[in-house]
C-alpha positions as a printed Julia matrix, in Angstrom:
249×3 Matrix{Float64}:
 66.26  104.65  146.23
 68.1   101.87  144.43
 71.47  100.39  145.31
 74.31  100.27  142.81
 73.71   96.52  142.38
 70.02   97.11  141.61
 70.82   99.88  139.13
 73.42   97.66  137.48
 70.9    94.84  137.07
 68.16   97.2   135.85
 70.22   99.1   133.28
 72.66   96.4   132.22
 75.6    98.59  133.23
 78.43   97.05  135.2
 79.04   98.17  138.77
 82.58   99.08  137.73
 81.16  101.4   135.04
 78.85  103.11  137.54
 81.79  103.61  139.91
 83.76  105.09  137.0
 80.89  107.46  136.14
 81.01  108.64  139.74
 84.79  109.17  139.72
 84.76  111.3   136.54
 81.76  113.36  137.68
 79.42  112.05  134.99
 76.87  110.46  137.36
 77.13  110.78  141.11
 74.94  108.64  143.39
 72.18  110.59  145.09
 73.41  109.47  148.47
 76.22  107.45  149.98
 75.35  105.72  153.24
 77.62  105.62  156.29
 78.52  102.09  155.28
 79.65  103.36  151.86
 76.71  102.07  149.81
 75.8   104.16  146.77
 72.08  104.94  146.36
 70.33  106.36  143.29
 66.96  108.12  143.11
 64.66  108.6   140.07
 66.47  111.79  139.0
 69.79  109.94  138.89
 68.19  107.09  136.94
 66.76  109.58  134.46
 70.23  111.01  133.93
 71.66  107.5   133.52
 69.03  106.81  130.88
 70.18  109.88  128.96
 73.83  108.85  129.32
 73.11  105.39  127.95
 71.34  106.84  124.91
 74.43  108.9   124.14
 76.62  105.83  124.72
 74.45  103.84  122.3
 75.3   106.51  119.74
 79.01  106.0   120.57
 79.6   109.4   122.17
 82.78  109.44  124.34
 82.14  109.82  128.07
 83.99  113.15  128.15
 81.69  114.6   125.48
 78.61  113.29  127.28
 79.74  114.99  130.48
 80.35  118.29  128.66
 76.9   118.09  127.06
 75.03  117.31  130.27
 76.97  119.96  132.22
 76.24  122.65  129.64
 73.86  125.39  130.93
 72.2   125.38  127.5
 71.42  121.65  127.55
 67.76  121.02  126.71
 66.79  117.42  127.44
 63.63  117.44  125.3
 65.49  118.84  122.32
 68.37  116.41  122.86
 65.93  113.5   122.93
 64.49  114.53  119.57
 67.99  114.67  118.1
 68.87  111.33  119.68
 65.8   109.81  118.05
 66.92  111.16  114.68
 70.42  109.76  115.17
 69.04  106.37  116.19
 66.79  106.32  113.12
 69.79  107.11  110.93
 71.78  104.36  112.65
 68.88  101.92  112.15
 68.7   102.76  108.44
 72.46  102.27  108.13
 72.29   98.86  109.84
 69.34   97.78  107.68
 71.34   98.57  104.54
 74.28   96.53  105.84
 71.97   93.6   106.65
 70.41   93.74  103.18
 73.85   93.78  101.58
 75.03   90.82  103.67
 71.9    88.84  102.76
 72.35   89.64   99.08
 75.97   88.49   99.19
 74.95   85.28  100.97
 72.26   84.63   98.38
 74.01   85.52   95.14
 77.67   86.04   95.99
 79.68   89.24   95.55
 78.84   90.47   92.08
 78.95   94.21   92.7
 81.27   95.94   95.11
 78.93   98.41   96.85
 80.93  100.41   99.39
 78.37  103.22   99.7
 76.46  101.33  102.38
 79.49  101.67  104.67
 79.44  105.47  104.37
 78.4   107.07  107.67
 79.31  110.65  106.73
 75.75  111.98  106.89
 75.16  110.45  110.32
 78.48  111.8   111.6
 77.7   115.28  110.25
 74.29  115.32  111.93
 75.9   114.2   115.2
 78.43  117.02  114.92
 75.68  119.57  114.39
 73.75  118.18  117.36
 76.81  118.36  119.61
 77.32  122.0   118.63
 73.75  122.85  119.56
 74.19  121.17  122.96
 77.52  122.82  123.61
 78.8   126.35  123.96
 79.8   127.18  120.39
 79.88  130.9   119.49
 76.98  130.38  117.07
 74.81  128.77  119.74
 75.71  131.41  122.3
 74.76  134.09  119.78
 71.44  132.38  119.15
 70.74  132.08  122.89
 71.44  135.79  123.35
 69.11  136.81  120.54
 66.33  134.39  121.39
 66.41  135.39  125.06
 64.73  138.71  124.34
 61.97  137.31  122.13
 58.51  136.07  123.03
 57.23  132.62  122.06
 55.0   134.25  119.42
 57.98  136.1   117.9
 60.01  132.88  117.81
 57.15  131.08  116.06
 56.79  133.87  113.51
 60.51  133.84  112.75
 60.42  130.06  112.38
 57.43  130.21  110.04
 59.16  132.78  107.84
 62.27  130.6   107.72
 60.18  127.65  106.53
 58.53  129.88  103.91
 61.96  130.78  102.51
 62.92  127.11  102.52
 59.63  126.14  100.83
 60.35  128.6    98.0
 63.19  126.32   96.92
 60.52  123.73   96.1
 59.34  125.8    93.15
 62.9   126.04   91.82
 64.06  122.43   92.07
 63.27  121.6    88.46
 66.09  123.93   87.47
 69.82  123.74   88.14
 71.2   124.54   91.6
 73.69  126.94   89.98
 70.99  129.13   88.39
 71.12  132.79   89.39
 67.65  132.8    90.96
 68.47  129.71   93.03
 71.77  131.19   94.2
 69.98  134.4    95.17
 67.58  132.28   97.24
 70.54  130.63   99.0
 71.9   134.04   99.98
 68.42  135.08  101.1
 68.34  132.04  103.39
 71.83  132.76  104.7
 71.04  136.41  105.39
 67.8   135.5   107.17
 69.6   133.06  109.46
 72.29  135.66  110.17
 69.69  138.29  110.97
 67.51  136.22  113.27
 69.58  133.33  114.63
 73.39  133.62  114.41
 76.08  134.77  112.0
 75.79  132.21  109.22
 79.23  131.93  107.61
 79.7   129.9   104.42
 81.14  127.09  106.55
 78.07  127.01  108.79
 75.79  127.32  105.74
 77.49  124.31  104.15
 77.02  122.28  107.34
 73.34  123.24  107.46
 72.91  122.11  103.86
 74.38  118.71  104.7
 72.12  118.43  107.73
 69.03  119.35  105.69
 69.67  116.42  103.33
 70.84  113.92  105.98
 67.42  112.33  106.49
 65.19  112.3   109.55
 62.89  115.11  110.77
 64.91  117.92  109.12
 64.63  116.38  105.66
 61.01  115.33  106.19
 59.9   118.81  107.31
 61.67  120.51  104.41
 60.26  118.08  101.85
 56.83  118.48  103.39
 57.08  122.27  102.94
 58.59  122.35   99.46
 57.79  118.93   98.01
 59.8   115.74   97.71
 63.46  116.36   96.89
 63.54  119.94   98.19
 66.0   119.2   101.01
 68.48  117.55   98.64
 68.08  120.4    96.14
 68.83  122.99   98.85
 71.91  121.0    99.81
 73.19  121.02   96.23
 72.37  124.72   95.82
 74.22  125.61   99.03
 77.25  123.55   97.96
 77.31  125.37   94.6
 77.08  128.73   96.37
 79.88  127.96   98.84
 82.06  126.49   96.11
 81.68  129.66   94.04
 82.56  131.83   97.05
 85.65  129.74   97.7
 86.78  130.0    94.1
 86.22  133.76   94.07
 88.22  134.19   97.28
 91.1   132.18   95.79
 91.41  134.39   92.71
């Protein structure tokens, strides 16, 4: 067991913050002695470690509590997603550092505001939060996956990657081409059949996540060749845009 002062010194978190975590139900001490001293065991420290990773990614405390309290929360999966988010944050910071150094060296000759764009990172974070939470799509997935064996899950996942890899052979063409658009609908229908109802809105979000960098992009490009993830993103956007225009007529 560690006292609140020892935990504060170890984790670099103020005692006031740890008291606040206790008050809001985010992190309770394992035990409180008769003298009122808060004590934390290894399980509590493990939870604090997870909390601090989310805080590093600028998640509000209320969202962190909702995530950790969710019955569907998977710590291993969350850690993988946290790693991806941290890698995206690192890449963003490296671009800002490079820009600052270039300005210091040569002066401002070109106004490059793209390096300040964090949309892809924010979109990935939103998708991650949905998977940790209790969205209807995630609940639907949990219900379907609950009745499948590990082998069935693996087979479904392999077929999904095969459909995604097929885009690799199409990426030399235009995303709007009929065959490419048919492949987008094939992907959407497969997700709806085996995972959750994949609306155009969800499909669009998936497309953005595919091209956002990190493991998703790397796995897709590994399956279909370099540039496949970005091509799928553009094809999905074209598909959703066409659906929106058709609905507006």
